[in-house]
Amino acid sequence: MAMADLADERLLLLEDGHCLRDQALDVCRLSGASEKTEFQATSLETLRQMVAAGVGVTLLPTLAVKPPVARSGDIRLLPFDDARPPSRRIGMAWRRSSARADILQRLAEVFRSLPPALLAPPPAAVEQDAANR
């Protein structure tokens, strides 16, 4: 799916206050989509359930659709195939004098050691998309 395919779509988004909401709104502006303002979700899982119930379409980060998140037969996952699909980078920052600096440093090391495949789109989503075309 290309970003242009979102043009004229009205997307289900998270409620005000979620950082992912602002990022999804940026994607809407870039693609020509808009928000389905009658509904706003409090969590990613609520968005998933709204899509499964047929309320509309949404954007979900890769980690929200990978195991251990259960797959739903009522949700069709379509990865972006644009040369530069929407993405985001998440960082960690803390004061050097933080009492928790040691644990935060260890947590940062755990994040760095995660396999890159963890962030790649799930192969099942690509296969499912191909089967539905």
mmCIF file of C-alpha atoms in Angstrom, residues 35-119:
data_model
loop_
_atom_site.group_PDB
_atom_site.id
_atom_site.type_symbol
_atom_site.label_atom_id
_atom_site.label_comp_id
_atom_site.label_asym_id
_atom_site.label_seq_id
_atom_site.Cartn_x
_atom_site.Cartn_y
_atom_site.Cartn_z
ATOM 1 C CA GLU A 35 -9.448 11.864 11.031
ATOM 2 C CA LYS A 36 -12.734 10.125 11.716
ATOM 3 C CA THR A 37 -13.595 12.557 14.513
ATOM 4 C CA GLU A 38 -16.693 10.727 15.767
ATOM 5 C CA PHE A 39 -14.446 8.121 17.394
ATOM 6 C CA GLN A 40 -11.184 8.427 19.310
ATOM 7 C CA ALA A 41 -9.476 5.503 21.009
ATOM 8 C CA THR A 42 -7.759 5.465 24.378
ATOM 9 C CA SER A 43 -5.217 2.779 23.385
ATOM 10 C CA LEU A 44 -3.756 0.897 20.440
ATOM 11 C CA GLU A 45 -5.721 -2.172 21.492
ATOM 12 C CA THR A 46 -8.936 -0.140 21.348
ATOM 13 C CA LEU A 47 -8.008 0.934 17.808
ATOM 14 C CA ARG A 48 -7.442 -2.717 16.869
ATOM 15 C CA GLN A 49 -10.834 -3.689 18.287
ATOM 16 C CA MET A 50 -12.579 -0.804 16.479
ATOM 17 C CA VAL A 51 -11.048 -1.925 13.166
ATOM 18 C CA ALA A 52 -12.016 -5.562 13.875
ATOM 19 C CA ALA A 53 -15.594 -4.388 14.521
ATOM 20 C CA GLY A 54 -15.700 -2.686 11.120
ATOM 21 C CA VAL A 55 -15.745 0.897 12.417
ATOM 22 C CA GLY A 56 -12.944 2.017 10.088
ATOM 23 C CA VAL A 57 -9.235 1.946 9.282
ATOM 24 C CA THR A 58 -6.215 3.095 11.261
ATOM 25 C CA LEU A 59 -2.421 3.232 11.361
ATOM 26 C CA LEU A 60 -0.607 0.924 13.771
ATOM 27 C CA PRO A 61 3.100 0.699 14.595
ATOM 28 C CA THR A 62 4.781 -2.570 13.686
ATOM 29 C CA LEU A 63 5.222 -3.569 17.332
ATOM 30 C CA ALA A 64 1.426 -3.371 17.791
ATOM 31 C CA VAL A 65 0.830 -6.165 15.279
ATOM 32 C CA LYS A 66 3.721 -8.540 16.016
ATOM 33 C CA PRO A 67 3.565 -11.498 18.407
ATOM 34 C CA PRO A 68 2.701 -11.791 21.205
ATOM 35 C CA VAL A 69 -0.204 -9.620 19.958
ATOM 36 C CA ALA A 70 -2.889 -12.051 18.819
ATOM 37 C CA ARG A 71 -3.787 -11.957 15.112
ATOM 38 C CA SER A 72 -7.371 -11.277 14.172
ATOM 39 C CA GLY A 73 -9.091 -12.620 11.082
ATOM 40 C CA ASP A 74 -11.197 -9.437 11.084
ATOM 41 C CA ILE A 75 -8.184 -7.174 10.524
ATOM 42 C CA ARG A 76 -6.365 -6.837 7.217
ATOM 43 C CA LEU A 77 -2.793 -5.619 7.686
ATOM 44 C CA LEU A 78 -1.268 -3.646 4.823
ATOM 45 C CA PRO A 79 2.351 -2.520 5.141
ATOM 46 C CA PHE A 80 3.455 0.658 3.378
ATOM 47 C CA ASP A 81 5.475 -0.067 0.254
ATOM 48 C CA ASP A 82 6.617 3.507 -0.392
ATOM 49 C CA ALA A 83 10.345 4.137 -0.809
ATOM 50 C CA ARG A 84 10.158 6.099 2.455
ATOM 51 C CA PRO A 85 7.237 4.730 4.486
ATOM 52 C CA PRO A 86 6.150 6.585 7.618
ATOM 53 C CA SER A 87 8.364 5.757 10.575
ATOM 54 C CA ARG A 88 9.438 7.120 13.917
ATOM 55 C CA ARG A 89 12.494 6.969 16.111
ATOM 56 C CA ILE A 90 12.225 6.671 19.842
ATOM 57 C CA GLY A 91 15.085 7.658 22.117
ATOM 58 C CA MET A 92 15.977 7.566 25.779
ATOM 59 C CA ALA A 93 17.380 10.467 27.746
ATOM 60 C CA TRP A 94 18.081 10.983 31.437
ATOM 61 C CA ARG A 95 20.118 13.206 33.733
ATOM 62 C CA ARG A 96 23.640 11.972 34.441
ATOM 63 C CA SER A 97 22.915 12.523 38.124
ATOM 64 C CA SER A 98 19.758 10.393 38.042
ATOM 65 C CA ALA A 99 19.516 7.863 40.863
ATOM 66 C CA ARG A 100 18.315 5.399 38.231
ATOM 67 C CA ALA A 101 21.151 5.973 35.736
ATOM 68 C CA ASP A 102 22.461 2.394 36.105
ATOM 69 C CA ILE A 103 19.119 0.722 35.361
ATOM 70 C CA LEU A 104 18.415 3.169 32.532
ATOM 71 C CA GLN A 105 21.794 2.407 30.970
ATOM 72 C CA ARG A 106 21.081 -1.330 31.175
ATOM 73 C CA LEU A 107 17.644 -0.789 29.635
ATOM 74 C CA ALA A 108 19.217 1.182 26.760
ATOM 75 C CA GLU A 109 21.617 -1.735 26.197
ATOM 76 C CA VAL A 110 18.687 -4.162 26.043
ATOM 77 C CA PHE A 111 17.004 -1.974 23.403
ATOM 78 C CA ARG A 112 20.235 -1.817 21.366
ATOM 79 C CA SER A 113 20.554 -5.617 21.479
ATOM 80 C CA LEU A 114 17.061 -6.303 20.091
ATOM 81 C CA PRO A 115 17.081 -8.060 16.730
ATOM 82 C CA PRO A 116 16.341 -5.731 13.789
ATOM 83 C CA ALA A 117 13.683 -8.188 12.595
ATOM 84 C CA LEU A 118 11.601 -7.232 15.626
ATOM 85 C CA LEU A 119 10.899 -3.881 13.974
#
